[in-house]
């Protein structure tokens, strides 16, 4: 998968930012997905440059803008799950490298980011997506829950106690599990598997959730539909479901899903975003760095990479 990582590195800007495509926009979440992909493919210097970009670009309140373009802010609003995700990437890089000096530099970035997100937590425990307090998303909040588990693990490594983070994680999980009407109903595959990937549901409940939606979203031999009612499978969702399975020991199904992605792979190692299987067309006409990053992470988990499996595997509730 060196070619795939090299493709991400070729898109990376001199300042360390990783846009979706050459000359395209950048968002912090997908930037991190691509950076973690670089890391597992042993492009460590490029991955660290991506984290340096985050450290330099963090705003005084601890957040990042939702979208950047040409080195500047393109959409200034804060996506809460985008800001929280730095905790996932930071722990992943630390577990891969064991570089405590680097973690000491990144910890204040993570600390400020988590507090920026939790300042928006509502009395119900839910966390709104953007500025509208009424828009709460299952995928976004599940990703935030995942980030909180990783932030708490990092705090433990730093010898610090963050009981309010733990309380926030428990309250967020309780909202997702016990108050589903708080969250906007969407037809997307991510709303199906992200509560498992984010360790909102675990154990037998996670297995039951995946089983309940499997036939609705998984197209045998093709991958995962982005939305259940469209004949469109996507590389990112297919890879993320494979990552979810592989990190939890379901290697056979993870391998089957990853095998589907050969259809999307080009000779240079990049991946089309998706495939419309009725029209038999790759769509849209883009090859995104975050798709490549997700494929690299899923491959690493399938290969048993300890850092990737620990970060994306089922998380202990005591965090």
XYZ file of C-alpha atoms in Angstrom, residues 13-210:
198
model
C 0.469 20.809 0.743
C 3.859 22.233 1.756
C 2.287 23.504 4.996
C 1.261 19.942 5.960
C -2.436 20.265 5.176
C -4.067 17.361 3.323
C -6.966 18.433 1.093
C -9.427 15.998 -0.417
C -7.722 16.332 -3.789
C -4.968 18.446 -5.281
C -6.199 22.029 -5.173
C -9.352 21.029 -3.310
C -10.683 21.910 0.111
C -9.518 20.500 3.446
C -11.513 19.605 6.527
C -9.903 18.580 9.838
C -11.616 15.171 10.120
C -10.645 13.884 6.684
C -7.223 15.496 7.018
C -6.715 13.302 10.096
C -8.019 10.167 8.359
C -5.443 10.709 5.625
C -2.701 11.427 8.177
C -3.387 8.166 10.021
C -3.226 6.367 6.697
C 0.191 7.890 6.082
C 1.310 6.746 9.520
C 0.430 3.074 9.087
C 2.230 3.060 5.732
C 5.389 4.383 7.440
C 5.170 7.902 6.032
C 5.850 9.243 9.514
C 7.377 12.579 8.562
C 4.410 13.422 6.376
C 2.005 12.394 9.137
C 3.779 14.621 11.664
C 3.603 17.517 9.209
C -0.166 17.000 9.156
C -0.314 17.240 12.952
C 1.891 20.336 12.864
C -0.676 21.912 10.543
C -3.406 21.193 13.071
C -1.395 22.694 15.917
C -0.728 25.861 13.932
C -4.297 26.187 12.673
C -6.134 25.647 15.952
C -8.198 28.665 16.879
C -7.985 30.362 20.300
C -11.184 28.647 21.485
C -9.677 25.205 20.740
C -11.638 24.529 17.563
C -10.934 24.361 13.859
C -13.029 25.726 11.037
C -15.173 23.234 9.151
C -13.410 23.825 5.845
C -10.195 25.366 4.537
C -9.119 26.207 1.008
C -5.912 27.640 -0.462
C -4.413 28.051 2.983
C -7.318 30.051 4.402
C -10.683 29.419 6.039
C -13.471 28.584 3.598
C -16.249 27.820 6.123
C -15.690 29.230 9.595
C -18.318 27.284 11.538
C -17.121 24.572 13.920
C -18.074 20.952 13.249
C -17.872 19.400 16.711
C -16.894 15.929 15.503
C -14.178 17.417 13.278
C -12.628 19.209 16.240
C -12.865 16.213 18.585
C -11.180 13.823 16.136
C -7.695 15.166 16.871
C -7.727 12.968 19.989
C -8.097 9.835 17.852
C -5.269 10.734 15.524
C -2.969 11.871 18.324
C -3.320 8.639 20.279
C -2.876 6.591 17.105
C 0.391 8.374 16.255
C 1.651 8.090 19.831
C 0.945 4.362 19.993
C 2.707 3.863 16.665
C 5.795 5.853 17.615
C 6.004 5.906 21.414
C 7.266 9.474 21.042
C 6.506 11.066 24.403
C 8.135 14.385 23.492
C 5.777 14.659 20.520
C 2.799 13.799 22.731
C 3.849 16.476 25.211
C 3.652 18.997 22.364
C 0.296 17.747 21.063
C -1.432 17.287 24.411
C -2.396 20.977 24.826
C -3.935 20.856 21.349
C -6.058 17.844 22.302
C -6.939 19.310 25.703
C -8.222 22.562 24.195
C -10.079 20.762 21.400
C -11.978 18.440 23.745
C -12.998 21.295 26.006
C -14.167 23.292 22.962
C -16.468 20.427 22.015
C -17.765 19.746 25.503
C -18.698 23.381 26.037
C -21.461 22.641 23.514
C -22.796 19.533 25.244
C -26.491 19.897 26.027
C -28.270 18.900 29.260
C -29.514 15.762 27.475
C -25.915 14.665 26.903
C -26.126 15.146 23.131
C -23.718 17.435 21.292
C -24.975 19.472 18.320
C -23.180 19.259 15.012
C -22.730 22.951 14.266
C -24.208 26.220 15.474
C -27.838 25.070 15.321
C -28.501 23.396 18.707
C -31.304 21.363 17.152
C -29.101 19.495 14.685
C -27.683 16.425 16.403
C -26.248 13.578 14.349
C -25.761 9.920 15.252
C -22.547 9.601 13.250
C -21.069 12.840 14.539
C -21.862 12.108 18.171
C -20.619 8.523 17.857
C -17.348 9.866 16.476
C -17.140 12.316 19.378
C -17.716 9.450 21.821
C -14.825 7.593 20.188
C -12.667 10.707 20.458
C -13.489 11.064 24.144
C -12.327 7.508 24.838
C -9.020 8.310 23.172
C -8.679 11.655 24.925
C -9.217 9.943 28.268
C -6.579 7.342 27.411
C -4.163 10.144 26.517
C -4.930 11.945 29.780
C -4.110 8.737 31.638
C -0.803 8.503 29.779
C -0.078 12.101 30.776
C -0.850 11.267 34.417
C -3.821 13.629 34.411
C -7.380 13.194 35.619
C -10.297 14.467 33.537
C -13.428 13.269 35.363
C -15.630 15.766 33.508
C -14.563 14.167 30.211
C -15.564 10.746 31.499
C -18.890 12.079 32.694
C -19.431 13.738 29.309
C -18.699 10.472 27.500
C -21.167 8.557 29.664
C -23.849 11.202 29.168
C -23.278 11.258 25.406
C -23.528 7.477 25.193
C -26.703 7.491 27.301
C -28.278 9.988 24.918
C -27.327 7.986 21.826
C -28.569 4.709 23.265
C -31.535 5.859 25.306
C -32.878 8.909 23.482
C -32.686 8.190 19.743
C -35.342 10.810 18.973
C -32.843 13.520 19.868
C -30.922 12.738 16.697
C -31.783 13.431 13.072
C -32.831 10.266 11.243
C -30.644 9.679 8.191
C -30.463 6.853 5.636
C -26.679 6.698 5.699
C -24.579 3.611 6.402
C -22.466 5.606 8.829
C -25.445 5.973 11.162
C -25.610 2.173 11.155
C -21.995 1.220 11.880
C -20.562 4.304 13.602
C -22.137 3.567 16.999
C -20.125 0.321 16.841
C -16.932 1.946 15.555
C -17.258 4.611 18.240
C -17.863 2.023 21.014
C -21.262 3.495 21.810
C -22.639 -0.028 21.548
C -20.361 -2.941 22.343
C -20.342 -6.702 22.720
C -23.520 -8.562 21.816
C -25.400 -5.302 21.217
C -22.817 -4.279 18.616
C -23.063 -7.646 16.877
C -26.850 -7.395 16.814
C -26.737 -3.871 15.381
C -24.404 -4.897 12.569
